[in-house]
């Protein structure tokens, strides 16, 4: 009897210890496999997508978690941390209105919140699917924590999503490097960047979709590591003879950019965690992508003078200013139709002003299915 | 599979315990029993408790006292062969702590812009203990009540086991009820299992449940180690969710 009790007591203690997670705030997404770390979505009502299309309209947009132009603490324009439900719904309705005008077949979203205190726990991916002609979605978290004990952020689940009118399959969340210079506790609670991968099949053609969002505040080479990982992945896909479309917020400006530091919207001083030191020394980071693949906004279109380049800028943190740098890109090893790449900076195209919806403007392009 | 094994192990362990009444032990527990008069105990995390006169136990958390003033009194009203009945009343003043954690940067549990009112929280719990099958079973029922004075604008702390314990600071009252079983596992090893339910009062809120299992090694009347786990599950502001956390303490008696 004593032996039985000793064994059962030891077993009980072992089970207790093995059941207790070493990840008490549930932040380490990489504890799951790349496949299991993806959440699949479907619209409440499936809409019939166009049959046998010649082209697919592809959009990438960092929607800033439905925060619109509220003055958040991390922009150094204000002190807001949390939004009310009404604010999120109002901002998301603006984003949805813009998406409906753009009418994409595929959209890459960055900073989409699905369960965050800052956005009143609204699932923004589901909301977009339910209110647009998009039917399917996959989501890979880049920031997940049961509670972030900093700045009052609380629970957060925010990340990359790919949404499509066509069914998405075989999705994976491929992890990218963490910022080396961050101390362990910051790494534990901070963003975990990733490359989200999924497949669609249109007109019998299998296309691999990649969505990403690389690090913004890294001066230690982490962003370059992330860009290399992404490039290696698409190079592998290309070498296997498969077609891909890559879209996202690369937090990097194109080669030949005339303005690369001292941006006119900088509000954070150098003591802030959110201070951006500019892009000096990073001007060639995106060059390999332009060298090897087709871009929605090719370098010859982007030009070499400010008046040309500013037509393709996609970001500003100052809602009262104008877009002042290009961070968002779409690339393919297939073919984009003619001169179809466009940055939707204003309401000129669709009567929906962009500046108040997010700190990024959407980029669109038509992908040809006939080549 | 692990859960099944855990349940089987618990049943085997409990049914094979020695005949020792838990309330005979010198250490305090979450039953209707009171520390014997003159005895004191404290833990690294647990409060300092002392057995006082007239079947009363007093406790205070000295480490936390200066940022969250607190005091607790537990009184045994009835004790006979069939049952023991006590009530416990804990007062806390969390305003200072909430102001401290409303800050920018690391440690900012709440936004810096939060407005924290004067918060006076009272937890009252009734405890009824009976001894059956060589175990002590304790049924509890009570409520957190919070009086809030002044302007108030601060969000919930929606983190698993913190949420139900701080809910009344935003919503005045949180009723709760539970059952506790404790007994000797083997020699100086004591188990304690506790199930508690918090009834959140807002229309769109729900219920939070907690399952807590703890094993104590009572080395002597002067030193004990407690370790275990707590699983919190229920309806949180974001969705139904659960979280498993370790618990640990070193206890000193004198």
Coordinates of C-alpha atoms in Angstrom, one line a residue:
Chain A
X1 CA 0.0 0.0 0.0
X2 CA 2.8 2.4 0.8
X3 CA 4.5 1.7 -2.5
X4 CA 1.2 2.4 -4.4
X5 CA 0.8 5.6 -2.5
X6 CA 4.4 6.7 -3.1
X7 CA 4.1 5.9 -6.8
X8 CA 0.7 7.6 -7.1
X9 CA 2.0 10.7 -5.2
X10 CA 5.0 10.9 -7.4
X11 CA 2.9 10.5 -10.5
X12 CA 0.6 13.2 -9.4
X13 CA 3.4 15.6 -8.8
X14 CA 4.9 14.7 -12.2
X15 CA 1.6 15.3 -14.0
X16 CA 1.1 18.6 -12.2
X17 CA 4.5 19.8 -13.2
X18 CA 4.2 18.6 -16.8
X19 CA 0.8 20.1 -17.2
X20 CA 2.0 23.6 -16.1
X21 CA 3.1 25.6 -19.0
X22 CA 6.5 27.3 -19.3
X23 CA 4.7 29.9 -21.2
X24 CA 2.3 31.4 -18.7
X25 CA 1.2 34.3 -20.8
X26 CA 0.8 32.2 -23.9
X27 CA 2.9 34.3 -26.1
X28 CA 5.1 31.8 -27.9
X29 CA 3.2 31.0 -31.1
X30 CA 6.1 28.8 -32.2
X31 CA 5.1 26.2 -29.6
X32 CA 2.7 25.1 -32.3
X33 CA 3.6 23.7 -35.7
X34 CA 3.6 26.0 -38.7
X35 CA 0.4 24.5 -39.9
X36 CA -1.4 24.5 -36.5
X37 CA -0.4 28.2 -35.9
X38 CA -2.8 29.3 -38.7
X39 CA -6.5 30.1 -38.1
X40 CA -8.8 29.5 -41.0
X41 CA -11.8 31.8 -41.6
X42 CA -14.9 31.7 -43.7
X43 CA -17.5 34.4 -44.3
X44 CA -20.9 34.0 -42.7
X45 CA -22.4 33.8 -46.2
X46 CA -20.3 32.5 -49.1
X47 CA -20.6 34.8 -52.2
X48 CA -20.1 33.2 -55.6
X49 CA -16.7 34.4 -57.0
X50 CA -16.2 35.3 -60.7
X51 CA -15.9 32.2 -62.8
X52 CA -12.9 31.9 -65.1
X53 CA -11.4 35.3 -64.5
X54 CA -8.6 36.6 -66.7
X55 CA -7.0 38.6 -63.9
X56 CA -7.1 38.7 -60.1
X57 CA -7.1 42.0 -58.3
X58 CA -4.6 41.8 -55.5
X59 CA -4.4 44.4 -52.6
X60 CA -2.1 44.7 -49.6
X61 CA -3.0 47.0 -46.7
X62 CA -1.8 47.5 -43.2
X63 CA -5.1 48.4 -41.5
X64 CA -3.5 49.5 -38.1
X65 CA -5.9 47.3 -36.1
X66 CA -8.9 49.5 -37.0
X67 CA -7.3 52.3 -35.1
X68 CA -7.9 54.9 -37.8
X69 CA -6.2 58.1 -36.9
X70 CA -6.8 58.0 -33.1
X71 CA -3.7 59.5 -31.4
X72 CA -2.1 56.4 -29.9
X73 CA 0.8 56.5 -27.5
X74 CA 3.2 54.6 -29.8
X75 CA 2.8 57.3 -32.5
X76 CA 3.9 59.9 -29.9
X77 CA 1.0 62.0 -31.1
X78 CA -1.2 61.2 -28.1
X79 CA -1.7 58.9 -25.1
X80 CA -4.5 56.6 -26.2
X81 CA -4.1 52.8 -25.6
X82 CA -7.6 51.3 -25.8
X83 CA -10.5 52.0 -28.2
X84 CA -14.2 51.8 -27.5
X85 CA -16.3 49.3 -29.4
X86 CA -18.0 52.1 -31.2
X87 CA -14.7 53.6 -32.3
X88 CA -13.5 50.2 -33.7
X89 CA -16.7 49.5 -35.5
X90 CA -16.7 53.0 -37.0
X91 CA -13.1 52.8 -38.2
X92 CA -13.6 49.2 -39.5
X93 CA -16.7 50.3 -41.4
X94 CA -14.5 52.9 -43.2
X95 CA -11.9 50.2 -44.0
X96 CA -14.6 47.9 -45.3
X97 CA -16.1 50.6 -47.4
X98 CA -12.7 51.1 -49.0
X99 CA -12.2 47.4 -49.6
X100 CA -15.6 47.2 -51.2
X101 CA -14.6 49.9 -53.6
X102 CA -11.3 48.2 -54.4
X103 CA -13.1 44.9 -54.8
X104 CA -10.0 42.7 -54.4
X105 CA -10.0 39.0 -55.3
X106 CA -7.1 38.6 -52.8
X107 CA -6.1 41.0 -50.0
X108 CA -3.1 40.8 -47.7
X109 CA -3.8 42.5 -44.3
X110 CA -1.3 43.5 -41.7
X111 CA -2.1 44.5 -38.1
X112 CA -5.5 42.7 -38.2
X113 CA -6.7 42.2 -34.6
X114 CA -8.8 39.2 -33.8
X115 CA -8.9 39.3 -30.0
X116 CA -7.3 42.4 -28.6
X117 CA -8.3 44.6 -25.7
X118 CA -7.1 47.7 -27.7
X119 CA -9.7 47.0 -30.4
X120 CA -12.5 46.0 -28.0
X121 CA -12.0 42.3 -28.7
X122 CA -13.6 42.6 -32.2
X123 CA -12.5 40.0 -34.7
X124 CA -11.6 42.3 -37.6
X125 CA -10.9 39.4 -40.0
X126 CA -14.3 37.9 -39.5
X127 CA -15.9 41.4 -39.8
X128 CA -14.2 42.1 -43.1
X129 CA -15.2 38.7 -44.5
X130 CA -18.8 39.2 -43.5
X131 CA -19.2 42.7 -45.0
X132 CA -17.3 42.3 -48.3
X133 CA -17.3 39.9 -51.3
X134 CA -14.3 38.1 -49.8
X135 CA -15.2 34.5 -48.6
X136 CA -12.1 32.8 -47.1
X137 CA -9.3 33.9 -44.8
X138 CA -6.2 32.6 -43.1
X139 CA -4.6 34.3 -40.1
X140 CA -1.2 34.0 -38.5
X141 CA -0.6 35.9 -35.3
X142 CA 2.4 38.1 -34.9
X143 CA 1.5 39.4 -31.4
X144 CA -0.2 37.1 -29.0
X145 CA -0.4 37.3 -25.2
X146 CA -3.0 36.6 -22.6
X147 CA -1.9 39.8 -21.0
X148 CA 0.8 42.3 -21.9
X149 CA 1.7 44.0 -18.7
X150 CA 3.0 47.2 -20.4
X151 CA 1.3 50.5 -21.2
X152 CA -2.1 49.0 -20.3
X153 CA -2.2 46.9 -23.5
X154 CA -3.7 43.8 -21.8
X155 CA -4.8 40.9 -24.0
X156 CA -3.6 41.0 -27.6
X157 CA -3.9 38.9 -30.7
X158 CA -2.9 40.7 -33.8
X159 CA -1.3 39.5 -37.0
X160 CA -1.2 38.9 -40.8
X161 CA -4.2 37.7 -42.8
X162 CA -4.8 36.7 -46.3
X163 CA -8.4 37.0 -47.5
X164 CA -9.7 35.7 -50.8
X165 CA -12.9 35.2 -52.8
X166 CA -11.5 31.7 -53.6
X167 CA -10.9 28.9 -51.1
X168 CA -7.6 29.0 -49.3
X169 CA -5.8 25.8 -48.4
X170 CA -2.6 24.3 -46.9
X171 CA -1.7 27.5 -44.9
X172 CA 1.4 27.8 -42.8
X173 CA 2.8 30.4 -40.5
X174 CA 6.5 30.6 -41.2
X175 CA 8.3 32.3 -38.2
X176 CA 10.8 35.1 -38.8
X177 CA 13.7 36.1 -36.6
X178 CA 13.0 37.9 -33.3
X179 CA 14.8 41.2 -32.7
X180 CA 18.2 40.2 -31.2
X181 CA 18.8 43.4 -29.3
X182 CA 15.7 43.1 -27.2
X183 CA 16.1 41.7 -23.7
X184 CA 14.5 38.3 -23.1
X185 CA 11.4 39.7 -21.3
X186 CA 10.7 42.1 -24.2
X187 CA 11.2 39.3 -26.7
X188 CA 8.7 37.2 -24.7
X189 CA 6.0 39.8 -24.8
X190 CA 6.7 41.5 -28.1
X191 CA 6.0 40.9 -31.7
X192 CA 6.8 37.6 -33.4
X193 CA 7.0 38.3 -37.1
X194 CA 6.0 35.8 -39.7
X195 CA 5.5 34.9 -43.3
X196 CA 1.9 33.6 -43.9
X197 CA 1.6 31.1 -46.7
X198 CA -1.6 29.8 -48.3
X199 CA -2.7 28.2 -51.6
X200 CA -5.6 29.1 -53.9
X201 CA -6.6 27.4 -57.1
X202 CA -8.2 29.6 -59.8
X203 CA -9.0 28.4 -63.3
X204 CA -7.1 25.2 -62.4
X205 CA -4.0 27.2 -61.6
X206 CA -2.4 26.7 -58.2
X207 CA -1.0 30.0 -56.8
X208 CA 0.9 30.3 -53.6
X209 CA 0.1 33.5 -51.6
X210 CA 2.6 34.9 -49.1
X211 CA 1.7 37.8 -46.7
X212 CA 4.1 39.4 -44.3
X213 CA 5.0 42.3 -42.1
X214 CA 8.6 42.7 -41.1
X215 CA 10.1 44.5 -38.1
X216 CA 9.9 48.3 -37.9
X217 CA 12.1 49.2 -35.0
X218 CA 15.2 47.1 -35.5
X219 CA 18.7 48.5 -35.9
X220 CA 20.5 45.3 -35.3
X221 CA 20.1 43.6 -38.6
X222 CA 17.0 41.6 -37.7
X223 CA 14.9 43.1 -40.5
X224 CA 17.6 42.1 -43.0
X225 CA 17.5 38.6 -41.7
X226 CA 13.7 38.5 -42.0
X227 CA 13.9 39.8 -45.6
X228 CA 16.5 37.2 -46.4
X229 CA 14.3 34.4 -45.0
X230 CA 11.3 35.6 -47.0
X231 CA 13.5 35.8 -50.2
X232 CA 14.8 32.3 -49.6
X233 CA 11.2 31.0 -49.3
X234 CA 10.0 32.6 -52.5
X235 CA 13.2 31.6 -54.4
X236 CA 12.5 28.0 -53.3
X237 CA 8.9 28.3 -54.6
X238 CA 10.1 29.9 -57.8
X239 CA 12.8 27.2 -58.4
X240 CA 10.1 24.5 -58.0
X241 CA 8.2 26.1 -60.9
X242 CA 5.3 27.3 -58.8
X243 CA 3.7 30.7 -59.1
X244 CA 3.5 33.0 -56.0
X245 CA 2.2 36.4 -55.1
X246 CA 3.9 38.1 -52.1
X247 CA 2.4 41.1 -50.5
X248 CA 2.9 43.0 -47.3
X249 CA 4.3 45.8 -45.2
X250 CA 8.1 45.4 -45.4
X251 CA 8.9 48.4 -43.2
X252 CA 11.6 49.1 -45.7
X253 CA 11.8 51.8 -48.4
X254 CA 12.7 51.1 -52.1
X255 CA 16.2 51.6 -53.6
X256 CA 16.7 55.0 -55.1
X257 CA 14.4 56.7 -52.5
X258 CA 15.3 60.4 -52.4
X259 CA 14.1 60.8 -48.8
X260 CA 15.3 58.1 -46.4
X261 CA 15.6 59.9 -43.0
X262 CA 14.4 62.9 -41.0
X263 CA 10.8 62.3 -42.1
X264 CA 8.4 65.2 -41.6
X265 CA 5.9 63.1 -39.5
X266 CA 8.4 62.1 -36.8
X267 CA 6.9 62.8 -33.4
X268 CA 8.9 60.4 -31.2
X269 CA 12.2 61.6 -29.9
X270 CA 15.3 59.4 -29.7
X271 CA 14.5 58.3 -26.2
X272 CA 11.3 56.7 -27.2
X273 CA 11.0 52.9 -27.8
X274 CA 9.1 53.9 -31.0
X275 CA 11.8 56.3 -32.4
X276 CA 12.6 55.5 -36.0
X277 CA 16.1 56.4 -36.9
X278 CA 15.5 56.3 -40.7
X279 CA 16.6 54.1 -43.5
X280 CA 20.2 55.1 -44.1
X281 CA 22.1 52.0 -44.9
X282 CA 19.0 50.1 -45.8
X283 CA 18.4 51.4 -49.3
X284 CA 19.5 48.2 -50.9
X285 CA 17.5 45.9 -48.7
X286 CA 14.7 45.5 -51.2
X287 CA 16.9 45.4 -54.3
X288 CA 17.0 41.5 -54.6
X289 CA 13.2 41.4 -54.7
X290 CA 13.1 44.0 -57.6
X291 CA 16.0 42.2 -59.3
X292 CA 14.4 38.8 -59.4
X293 CA 10.6 39.4 -59.5
X294 CA 7.9 41.7 -60.9
X295 CA 6.7 44.4 -58.6
X296 CA 3.3 46.1 -58.5
X297 CA 5.2 49.4 -58.6
X298 CA 8.4 48.6 -60.5
X299 CA 11.5 50.7 -59.8
X300 CA 11.3 52.5 -63.2
X301 CA 7.8 53.6 -62.3
X302 CA 8.9 54.7 -58.8
X303 CA 11.5 56.9 -60.4
X304 CA 14.4 58.8 -59.0
X305 CA 12.9 62.2 -58.1
X306 CA 10.6 63.1 -55.2
X307 CA 7.7 64.3 -57.2
X308 CA 7.4 60.9 -58.9
X309 CA 8.2 58.8 -55.9
X310 CA 5.6 60.5 -53.7
X311 CA 2.8 59.2 -55.9
X312 CA 3.7 55.7 -54.6
X313 CA 4.3 56.5 -50.9
X314 CA 2.2 54.3 -48.6
X315 CA 2.8 55.5 -45.1
X316 CA 2.6 58.5 -42.8
X317 CA 2.0 58.7 -39.1
X318 CA 0.7 62.3 -39.4
X319 CA -2.9 62.4 -40.5
X320 CA -2.6 66.1 -41.2
X321 CA 0.3 65.6 -43.6
X322 CA 0.8 63.5 -46.7
X323 CA 2.2 60.0 -47.4
X324 CA 6.0 60.3 -47.1
X325 CA 7.5 56.9 -47.7
X326 CA 6.8 53.6 -49.4
X327 CA 6.8 50.5 -47.1
X328 CA 4.2 48.3 -48.8
X329 CA 4.8 46.0 -51.8
X330 CA 3.4 43.3 -54.0
X331 CA 5.7 41.0 -55.9
X332 CA 5.2 37.9 -58.2
X333 CA 7.1 35.5 -60.3
X334 CA 4.1 35.5 -62.6
X335 CA 2.8 38.5 -64.5
X336 CA 1.1 41.7 -63.4
X337 CA -1.2 43.2 -66.0
X338 CA 0.3 46.2 -67.8
X339 CA 0.6 49.3 -65.7
X340 CA -2.0 48.2 -63.2
X341 CA -0.1 48.8 -59.9
X342 CA -1.6 51.7 -57.9
X343 CA -1.3 53.2 -54.5
X344 CA -4.7 54.4 -53.2
X345 CA -3.6 57.5 -51.4
X346 CA -6.7 59.7 -51.7
X347 CA -10.4 59.6 -52.5
X348 CA -9.7 60.4 -56.1
X349 CA -10.5 56.8 -57.4
X350 CA -13.4 55.8 -55.2
X351 CA -14.7 58.7 -53.1
X352 CA -13.5 57.0 -49.9
X353 CA -10.7 59.1 -48.3
X354 CA -7.8 56.9 -47.3
X355 CA -5.9 59.2 -44.9
X356 CA -8.2 58.8 -41.9
X357 CA -8.6 55.0 -42.2
X358 CA -5.0 53.8 -41.4
X359 CA -1.4 55.1 -41.3
X360 CA -0.9 53.0 -44.5
X361 CA -2.5 53.4 -47.9
X362 CA -3.6 50.2 -49.8
X363 CA -1.6 49.1 -52.8
X364 CA -3.4 47.2 -55.6
X365 CA -2.4 45.4 -58.8
X366 CA -3.9 43.0 -61.3
X367 CA -2.4 39.6 -61.6
X368 CA -2.7 38.0 -65.0
X369 CA -4.0 34.4 -65.1
X370 CA -3.3 34.0 -68.8
X371 CA 0.5 33.8 -68.6
Chain B
X1 CA -5.3 11.1 -21.5
X2 CA -3.3 13.0 -19.0
X3 CA -6.5 14.3 -17.4
X4 CA -7.9 10.8 -17.1
X5 CA -4.6 9.6 -15.5
X6 CA -4.7 12.6 -13.1
X7 CA -8.2 11.8 -12.0
X8 CA -7.5 8.2 -11.5
X9 CA -4.3 9.1 -9.5
X10 CA -6.3 11.5 -7.3
X11 CA -8.9 8.9 -6.6
X12 CA -6.4 6.2 -5.7
X13 CA -4.5 8.6 -3.5
X14 CA -7.5 9.9 -1.7
X15 CA -9.1 6.5 -1.0
X16 CA -5.9 5.1 0.4
X17 CA -5.2 7.9 2.8
X18 CA -4.5 7.3 6.5
X19 CA -7.1 8.1 9.1
X20 CA -5.8 11.5 10.2
X21 CA -8.2 14.4 10.5
X22 CA -6.9 17.4 8.6
X23 CA -8.1 19.8 11.2
X24 CA -5.8 18.3 13.8
X25 CA -2.8 19.7 11.9
X26 CA -1.2 22.9 13.2
X27 CA -1.2 24.6 9.8
X28 CA -4.1 26.7 8.5
X29 CA -6.2 25.6 5.5
X30 CA -9.2 26.8 3.6
X31 CA -11.6 25.1 6.0
X32 CA -13.8 26.4 8.8
X33 CA -11.0 25.6 11.2
X34 CA -9.0 28.3 12.9
X35 CA -5.4 28.5 13.8
X36 CA -4.9 27.5 17.5
X37 CA -4.6 30.5 19.8
X38 CA -1.1 32.0 19.9
X39 CA 0.2 30.2 16.8
X40 CA 1.5 32.3 13.9
X41 CA 2.3 31.3 10.4
X42 CA 3.4 33.2 7.3
X43 CA 4.5 32.4 3.7
X44 CA 6.6 34.0 1.0
X45 CA 3.3 34.8 -0.7
X46 CA 0.7 33.9 1.9
X47 CA -0.3 36.4 4.5
X48 CA 0.8 36.5 8.1
X49 CA -1.8 34.7 10.2
X50 CA -2.3 34.4 13.9
X51 CA -4.7 32.4 16.1
X52 CA -6.3 34.9 18.4
X53 CA -8.7 34.5 21.3
X54 CA -12.3 33.4 21.1
X55 CA -11.9 31.1 18.1
X56 CA -10.7 34.0 15.9
X57 CA -7.9 34.2 13.4
X58 CA -6.4 37.4 12.1
X59 CA -4.3 37.9 9.0
X60 CA -2.6 40.6 7.1
X61 CA -0.2 40.6 4.1
X62 CA 2.8 42.5 5.4
X63 CA 4.7 42.7 2.2
X64 CA 1.8 44.1 0.2
X65 CA 0.3 46.2 3.1
X66 CA 2.0 49.5 2.1
X67 CA 0.7 49.4 -1.5
X68 CA -2.6 47.6 -0.9
X69 CA -3.7 47.9 2.7
X70 CA -5.4 44.7 3.8
X71 CA -6.7 42.9 6.9
X72 CA -8.7 39.8 7.4
X73 CA -10.6 38.2 10.3
X74 CA -11.9 34.7 10.4
X75 CA -14.3 33.7 13.2
X76 CA -15.5 30.2 14.1
X77 CA -19.1 30.5 15.2
X78 CA -20.0 26.8 15.8
X79 CA -18.0 23.6 16.2
X80 CA -19.3 20.2 17.1
X81 CA -18.9 16.6 16.1
X82 CA -21.0 17.0 12.9
X83 CA -19.7 20.3 11.5
X84 CA -17.8 23.5 12.0
X85 CA -19.0 26.9 10.8
X86 CA -17.0 30.0 10.3
X87 CA -17.0 33.3 8.5
X88 CA -14.1 35.2 7.0
X89 CA -14.0 38.9 6.2
X90 CA -11.2 40.6 4.2
X91 CA -10.9 44.3 3.7
X92 CA -8.6 45.7 1.0
X93 CA -8.0 49.2 -0.3
X94 CA -6.6 48.7 -3.8
X95 CA -6.6 52.4 -4.9
X96 CA -2.8 52.9 -4.3
X97 CA -1.9 49.7 -6.2
X98 CA -4.2 50.5 -9.1
X99 CA -2.6 54.0 -9.3
X100 CA 0.8 52.4 -9.3
X101 CA 0.0 49.9 -12.1
X102 CA -1.7 52.6 -14.3
X103 CA 1.6 53.6 -15.9
X104 CA 3.3 53.8 -19.2
X105 CA 5.9 51.2 -20.2
X106 CA 6.7 47.9 -18.3
X107 CA 4.4 47.3 -15.4
X108 CA 1.6 49.2 -17.0
X109 CA -1.2 46.7 -16.2
X110 CA -3.6 49.5 -16.9
X111 CA -3.3 52.5 -19.2
X112 CA -1.6 55.6 -17.8
X113 CA -4.7 57.6 -18.5
X114 CA -6.9 55.5 -16.1
X115 CA -8.8 57.4 -13.5
X116 CA -8.8 55.4 -10.3
X117 CA -11.4 56.2 -7.6
X118 CA -11.3 55.5 -3.9
X119 CA -11.9 51.8 -3.8
X120 CA -12.9 50.0 -0.6
X121 CA -13.3 46.2 -1.1
X122 CA -14.8 43.8 1.4
X123 CA -14.9 40.0 0.8
X124 CA -17.1 38.1 3.1
X125 CA -17.3 34.3 2.9
X126 CA -19.2 31.7 5.0
X127 CA -17.4 28.3 5.5
X128 CA -19.1 25.1 6.5
X129 CA -16.8 22.1 7.1
X130 CA -17.7 18.5 7.7
X131 CA -15.5 15.4 8.0
X132 CA -16.5 12.4 5.9
X133 CA -14.5 9.5 4.5
X134 CA -11.4 10.6 6.5
X135 CA -11.4 13.9 4.5
X136 CA -12.6 17.4 5.4
X137 CA -15.1 18.9 3.0
X138 CA -15.8 22.6 3.1
X139 CA -18.6 24.4 1.4
X140 CA -18.1 28.1 0.9
X141 CA -20.3 31.0 -0.3
X142 CA -19.7 34.7 -0.2
X143 CA -19.3 37.9 -2.2
X144 CA -16.8 40.6 -3.1
X145 CA -18.3 44.0 -2.4
X146 CA -16.7 47.2 -3.5
X147 CA -17.5 50.8 -2.6
X148 CA -16.2 53.2 -5.2
X149 CA -16.0 57.0 -4.5
X150 CA -15.0 59.6 -7.0
X151 CA -14.5 59.7 -10.8
X152 CA -13.8 56.3 -12.2
X153 CA -12.5 55.3 -15.6
X154 CA -10.4 52.1 -15.8
X155 CA -10.7 48.9 -17.7
X156 CA -11.0 45.3 -16.5
X157 CA -7.9 43.2 -15.9
X158 CA -9.0 40.4 -18.1
X159 CA -6.2 38.0 -17.1
X160 CA -7.5 34.6 -16.0
X161 CA -7.5 34.3 -12.2
X162 CA -7.1 38.0 -11.7
X163 CA -10.3 38.9 -13.5
X164 CA -12.9 37.5 -11.2
X165 CA -11.0 38.7 -8.1
X166 CA -10.9 42.3 -9.4
X167 CA -14.3 42.3 -11.2
X168 CA -16.1 43.9 -8.2
X169 CA -13.8 47.0 -8.5
X170 CA -15.6 47.7 -11.8
X171 CA -19.0 46.2 -11.0
X172 CA -19.6 46.5 -7.2
X173 CA -20.4 42.9 -6.4
X174 CA -19.1 39.4 -7.3
X175 CA -20.8 36.5 -5.6
X176 CA -18.8 33.3 -5.4
X177 CA -19.3 29.8 -4.1
X178 CA -17.1 26.7 -3.9
X179 CA -16.2 23.4 -2.4
X180 CA -12.9 22.3 -0.9
X181 CA -11.6 18.9 0.0
X182 CA -8.5 18.2 2.0
X183 CA -6.9 15.3 3.7
X184 CA -3.7 13.4 4.3
X185 CA -2.2 11.9 1.1
X186 CA 0.6 10.1 2.8
X187 CA 2.6 10.8 5.9
X188 CA 3.2 14.5 6.0
X189 CA 1.9 15.1 2.5
X190 CA -1.5 16.8 2.5
X191 CA -3.6 17.4 -0.6
X192 CA -6.1 20.2 -1.1
X193 CA -8.5 20.4 -4.0
X194 CA -10.7 23.4 -4.4
X195 CA -13.4 24.2 -6.9
X196 CA -14.8 27.8 -6.9
X197 CA -17.2 29.6 -9.1
X198 CA -17.4 33.4 -9.5
X199 CA -20.8 34.7 -10.7
X200 CA -20.1 37.9 -12.7
X201 CA -23.0 40.3 -12.5
X202 CA -23.1 42.2 -15.8
X203 CA -25.7 41.0 -18.2
X204 CA -23.1 40.1 -20.9
X205 CA -20.7 38.5 -18.4
X206 CA -20.9 34.9 -17.3
X207 CA -19.3 32.5 -14.9
X208 CA -15.6 31.9 -14.1
X209 CA -14.6 28.6 -12.5
X210 CA -11.4 27.6 -10.9
X211 CA -10.0 24.2 -10.1
X212 CA -7.1 24.3 -7.8
X213 CA -5.0 21.3 -6.6
X214 CA -2.3 21.8 -4.1
X215 CA 0.0 19.4 -2.3
X216 CA 1.7 20.5 1.0
X217 CA 4.7 18.8 2.6
X218 CA 4.4 19.6 6.3
X219 CA 8.0 19.0 7.4
X220 CA 7.2 20.1 10.9
X221 CA 5.1 22.7 12.7
X222 CA 7.7 25.2 11.7
X223 CA 8.2 24.6 8.0
X224 CA 6.1 23.5 5.1
X225 CA 6.2 23.6 1.3
X226 CA 3.1 24.1 -0.8
X227 CA 3.0 23.5 -4.6
X228 CA 0.2 23.0 -7.1
X229 CA -1.7 24.4 -10.0
X230 CA -4.8 26.4 -10.7
X231 CA -6.9 26.1 -13.8
X232 CA -9.2 29.1 -14.5
X233 CA -11.9 28.7 -17.1
X234 CA -14.9 30.7 -18.0
X235 CA -16.4 33.6 -19.9
X236 CA -14.0 36.5 -20.2
X237 CA -14.7 39.8 -22.0
X238 CA -13.1 38.4 -25.1
X239 CA -14.5 34.8 -25.2
X240 CA -14.6 31.6 -23.3
X241 CA -11.0 30.8 -22.3
X242 CA -8.9 28.9 -19.8
X243 CA -5.4 29.1 -18.3
X244 CA -3.3 26.8 -16.2
X245 CA -0.8 28.3 -13.7
X246 CA 1.6 27.0 -11.1
X247 CA 1.2 27.8 -7.4
X248 CA 4.1 27.6 -4.9
X249 CA 4.8 28.8 -1.4
X250 CA 7.2 28.3 1.5
X251 CA 5.4 28.4 4.8
X252 CA 6.9 29.2 8.2
X253 CA 5.1 28.5 11.5
X254 CA 6.1 29.9 14.9

